[in-house]
Structures are given as C-alpha cells and as structure tokens.
Amino acid sequence: MLKTYDYVLVGSGLFSAVFAHEAIKQGKTCFVVEKKSHIGGNIYCEEIEGISVHQYGAHIFHTSNQKVWDFVNQFVKFNRFINSPMACYKGKYYNLPFNMNTFYTLWGTKTPQEAKEKIESQRKKAKKEPKNLEEQAIYLVGQDIYEILIKGYTEKQWGRSCKDLPSFIIKRLPVRYTFDNNYFEDTYQGIPTQGYNHLIQELLKGCDIECNVNYLEKRTTYNEMGKKILYTGMIDEFYNYCFGALEYRSLSFETEVLDMQNFQGNAVINYTEKEVPYTRIIEHKHFDFGKQDKTVITREYPAVWEKGLEPYYPINNEKNQKLYQDYARLAEQEKRILFGGRLAEYKYYDMDKVIESALALAQKELHE
Ligand SMILES: Cc1cc2nc3c(=O)[nH]c(=O)nc-3n(C[C@H](O)[C@H](O)[C@H](O)COP(=O)(O)OP(=O)(O)OC[C@H]3O[C@@H](n4cnc5c(N)ncnc54)[C@H](O)[C@@H]3O)c2cc1C
C-alpha cells in the first residue's frame, strides 16, 4: 500500500520549500519529489575547497519586504555582503551600477552637475523615438555608457545584435548621481551565513523527500500519493507541450579551482566587450569574505536553451506570453493541482518574490 500525504510537492526549490514549511506547521503531511540529485533547486550550493559554490548562478538575497525578511531570518542569519559588481571593458574597470564612480572613470567628471551635463550632451544626439534596443539605450544614457557598458554584454546575453532587439527590453536604465556602488536599492541584503542549503533543509524539515525521480515519469503513482499536488516544474512540460514549447535562455558554467587566495578581488566582474565570450566571472569566496588558501571561480556563458538544458531566463515576448496564457488557462481548471514558482508561472522571480508568492499560496490554501 502506498503511503499517502496531504501534499505531494513536485520540486524542492524555494517555492516548494516555503509552502512545505507552512503546511507542516499546520499539521499537514508533505512528500517532496525532486528530479535532481539534491534539494534546493536554483539556490543549491556545493562546497569546494571549503568555499560555498553557487551551482546555478550567483544568488544574492535582497528584499525590502519586512515580512519576507523576518520569515527567512527564522532559519538563517545573513552576512554583510553588499553586491557591488565591477565591469571590465578592454582591460579597464568601471563600477556598477552606473554612478558617480563610473562617470569619474569614464570622463573624469567630479560633480553630479558635470556628470549630468556630459550625459545630457550625449543624449541630445540620440533618436527621439527609439526603434530598437541600441537606440533606446543611447536615448536613456548616451553613446559612451552604451558602447562600453551595455552593448557587448547585452548582445552576448541575447545572442543577437542590439539593433535587432526590441527597445522594450530596456525600459529604464537607472543612473545614480552619488558615489554609491550598492547594486540593489533594497532595505535588506546579504548571503545566509550558514548557506542556502541550510535554509532549504530547515524549510523542508518534517517532509519525506525523494531525489533523482522525475514526477512526470511516474505521475499516476505520485498523484495517488497526495490529496493535493503542488507542481513547481515547467508548465509546458506538465501538459506535454500540447500548445508548443515555451522559450528560455540558458547559461553554461565553467568552474575552476585556482591555487591562489584571491583572483579578482570582487565577487562579480562583468565582461562587457563582445570579444570576451563569457558575460561574467564569479569568485565565490567573496560572497562569504572567505580566507581560504585556494579560490573557486566560475565563468558564465549565455547559451541557447534546448530541451534537456537548464531553463534559466524566460523570454518574455508576445509569442511566449500568449503561449503561457494558454497553459495557464488549463492550469486554472485543475482541481487537485496547484502551480507555483518560476517554472510553473514562466516568470523571472527573485528569491524574495518567490517566498512572498509561496506564503500567499499557503495562506489561501491552508487558512481560507
Ligand atoms: C542565473 C540566476 C541567478 C539568480 N540570481 C538571483 C539573485 O541574485 N537574487 C535573487 O533573489 N534571485 C535570483 N535568482 C532567482 C532565483 O533562482 C529564484 O527566485 C528561485 O530559485 C526560484 O525557486 P523555484 O522554487 O521557483 O524554482 P527552482 O529553484 O527552479 O526549483 C524548481 C525545482 O523543481 C524541480 N523539478 C522540475 N520539474 C520536476 C519534475 N518533473 N520532477 C521532479 N522535480 C522537478 C527542479 O529540478 C528544481 O529543483 C536567480 C535566477 C537565475 C536563473
């Protein structure tokens, strides 16, 4: 006889884990089925040379939502890490996001007034009704910032020329007239001192978990095991791609252990010229202020997504949005199956927003 549960959760990422925690708290029973060999989804880290290596891209927690911040702080404490990425273009280094430090390096401007005048003089030359991403970026920040810090990086990310990309991808490009290199504007920011894996383990306490199993291959069995199912995998795959496949951008990572203490002096350095094939290098130890003898770096390469590869970024164009709506309509009709998270909702979601959304679903499901 199969053991049965109140909820079978498909996937062990942040969305599932938060929902599971709330369900267990209400006395419900949960079973988690995960196709990967580990729990945690995108935020999973692996320890190499005593350094926590972010396996699916650098993850920095940031939020202005007090409820979410209080929620995560029940399980982990956060260090003082502030994301201050650098950009490297043809061997020269610039601070990000675009701020007074960046402008000083670019033009030697020392005051906000000087920097504003410089940007405005370049913006004046831009086309008034931008028709593509290139024109839009120049319209917003002028030629220099576009050429040095935006063009190559964006073209690598999307695998297309900025002239062929729609202008709506860049709606605004914040420029800061202060010497402030803090990338995020949120009230709270940091990396969990005990690591992201600890956060997931804490959230999933009390659940039965099975890894290395694809729910979709044993759907009937798992559906029998749960009164309800929470599905956090890809929505198009759930419906056997009946309307067609949603498109994603993927990434490939090249990780290397180096026999030195400090390779680049910063957690994140973006490479903004087209000729360098990767978009950034992550040096993981700097997320945790590590003092180990060795260091681990990861070069990040954008990749075309195809079935079987990790789907990272949804491609939010009209075609995909329409396709997603078709799937979402099917999902709404399901009585016993709940959908949530970045893959089931075909949405780029920061971690704090995923937590917020999982808590909202739990509230509706468990308390209303
Ligand atoms: C490159 C990158 C960098 C990011 N950086 C940040 C950042 O700095 N800060 C931030 O706040 N957010 C960041 N994010 C967003 C963050 O990763 C997400 O918010 C979060 O991890 C999403 O959690 P999830 O549970 O929705 O999805 P996931 O973490 O993807 O979890 C879904 C899980 O379901 C499993 N699964 C899928 N299908 C099946 C199946 N059929 N059977 C069994 N298991 C299945 C998957 O293996 C996976 O483990 C980043 C995202 C990316 C792509």
Short mmCIF file of C-alpha atoms and ligand atoms in Angstrom, two decimals, residues 10-15 33-36 40-43 56-60 62 213-216 232-233 251 312-313 341-343 348-351 354, ligand 1:
data_model
loop_
_atom_site.label_atom_id
_atom_site.label_comp_id
_atom_site.label_asym_id
_atom_site.label_seq_id
_atom_site.Cartn_x
_atom_site.Cartn_y
_atom_site.Cartn_z
CA VAL A 10 7.00 18.44 -7.17
CA GLY A 11 10.40 20.12 -6.92
CA SER A 12 12.45 21.08 -3.88
CA GLY A 13 13.28 24.71 -4.78
CA LEU A 14 12.49 27.72 -2.66
CA PHE A 15 8.82 27.87 -3.64
CA VAL A 33 9.77 14.56 -5.26
CA GLU A 34 12.86 16.09 -6.90
CA LYS A 35 14.37 15.09 -10.22
CA LYS A 36 17.84 16.39 -9.42
CA GLY A 40 17.24 23.36 -3.25
CA GLY A 41 16.66 23.94 -6.98
CA ASN A 42 18.42 27.03 -8.28
CA ILE A 43 19.81 28.13 -4.93
CA TYR A 56 23.22 27.63 -10.73
CA GLY A 57 24.49 31.19 -10.88
CA ALA A 58 25.32 33.73 -8.17
CA HIS A 59 22.47 34.26 -5.72
CA ILE A 60 22.34 37.36 -3.56
CA HIS A 62 17.82 41.20 -1.20
CA VAL A 213 12.93 10.98 -9.68
CA ASN A 214 11.01 12.80 -12.39
CA TYR A 215 7.41 13.21 -11.26
CA LEU A 216 6.19 13.31 -14.85
CA THR A 232 6.83 23.75 -9.47
CA GLY A 233 8.29 22.35 -12.70
CA LEU A 251 23.65 29.50 -19.22
CA TYR A 312 17.16 29.92 -16.70
CA TYR A 313 15.54 33.03 -18.10
CA GLY A 341 7.33 29.16 -8.76
CA ARG A 342 9.45 30.42 -11.63
CA LEU A 343 8.95 27.45 -13.99
CA TYR A 348 11.67 35.61 -13.63
CA TYR A 349 11.26 35.77 -9.89
CA ASP A 350 13.80 37.00 -7.34
CA MET A 351 14.04 34.87 -4.21
CA VAL A 354 9.19 33.62 -4.66
C1 LIG B 1 21.18 32.70 -13.04
C2 LIG B 1 20.22 33.13 -11.98
C3 LIG B 1 20.65 33.97 -10.97
C4 LIG B 1 19.75 34.38 -9.99
N1 LIG B 1 20.20 35.23 -9.03
C5 LIG B 1 19.35 35.67 -8.08
C6 LIG B 1 19.78 36.60 -7.09
O1 LIG B 1 20.95 37.03 -7.06
N2 LIG B 1 18.87 37.02 -6.17
C7 LIG B 1 17.57 36.59 -6.17
O2 LIG B 1 16.79 37.00 -5.31
N3 LIG B 1 17.15 35.67 -7.09
C8 LIG B 1 18.00 35.22 -8.04
N4 LIG B 1 17.56 34.31 -8.97
C9 LIG B 1 16.18 33.78 -8.88
C10 LIG B 1 16.08 32.51 -8.01
O3 LIG B 1 16.87 31.49 -8.56
C11 LIG B 1 14.61 32.04 -7.94
O4 LIG B 1 13.85 33.03 -7.36
C12 LIG B 1 14.33 30.77 -7.14
O5 LIG B 1 15.39 29.90 -7.06
C13 LIG B 1 13.14 30.07 -7.75
O6 LIG B 1 12.70 28.99 -6.95
P1 LIG B 1 11.63 27.96 -7.51
O7 LIG B 1 11.33 27.02 -6.42
O8 LIG B 1 10.50 28.70 -8.16
O9 LIG B 1 12.37 27.24 -8.73
P2 LIG B 1 13.61 26.23 -8.78
O10 LIG B 1 14.66 26.65 -7.83
O11 LIG B 1 13.97 26.11 -10.20
O12 LIG B 1 13.00 24.86 -8.25
C14 LIG B 1 12.22 24.00 -9.04
C15 LIG B 1 12.64 22.58 -8.73
O13 LIG B 1 11.73 21.67 -9.33
C16 LIG B 1 12.46 20.57 -9.83
N5 LIG B 1 11.64 19.92 -10.87
C17 LIG B 1 11.22 20.48 -12.03
N6 LIG B 1 10.49 19.59 -12.74
C18 LIG B 1 10.44 18.45 -11.99
C19 LIG B 1 9.86 17.17 -12.19
N7 LIG B 1 9.16 16.89 -13.30
N8 LIG B 1 10.02 16.22 -11.25
C20 LIG B 1 10.72 16.48 -10.12
N9 LIG B 1 11.32 17.67 -9.88
C21 LIG B 1 11.17 18.65 -10.80
C22 LIG B 1 13.73 21.21 -10.35
O14 LIG B 1 14.76 20.25 -10.50
C23 LIG B 1 14.02 22.23 -9.27
O15 LIG B 1 14.81 21.69 -8.25
C24 LIG B 1 18.41 33.93 -9.99
C25 LIG B 1 17.98 33.08 -11.02
C26 LIG B 1 18.87 32.71 -12.01
C27 LIG B 1 18.35 31.85 -13.12
#
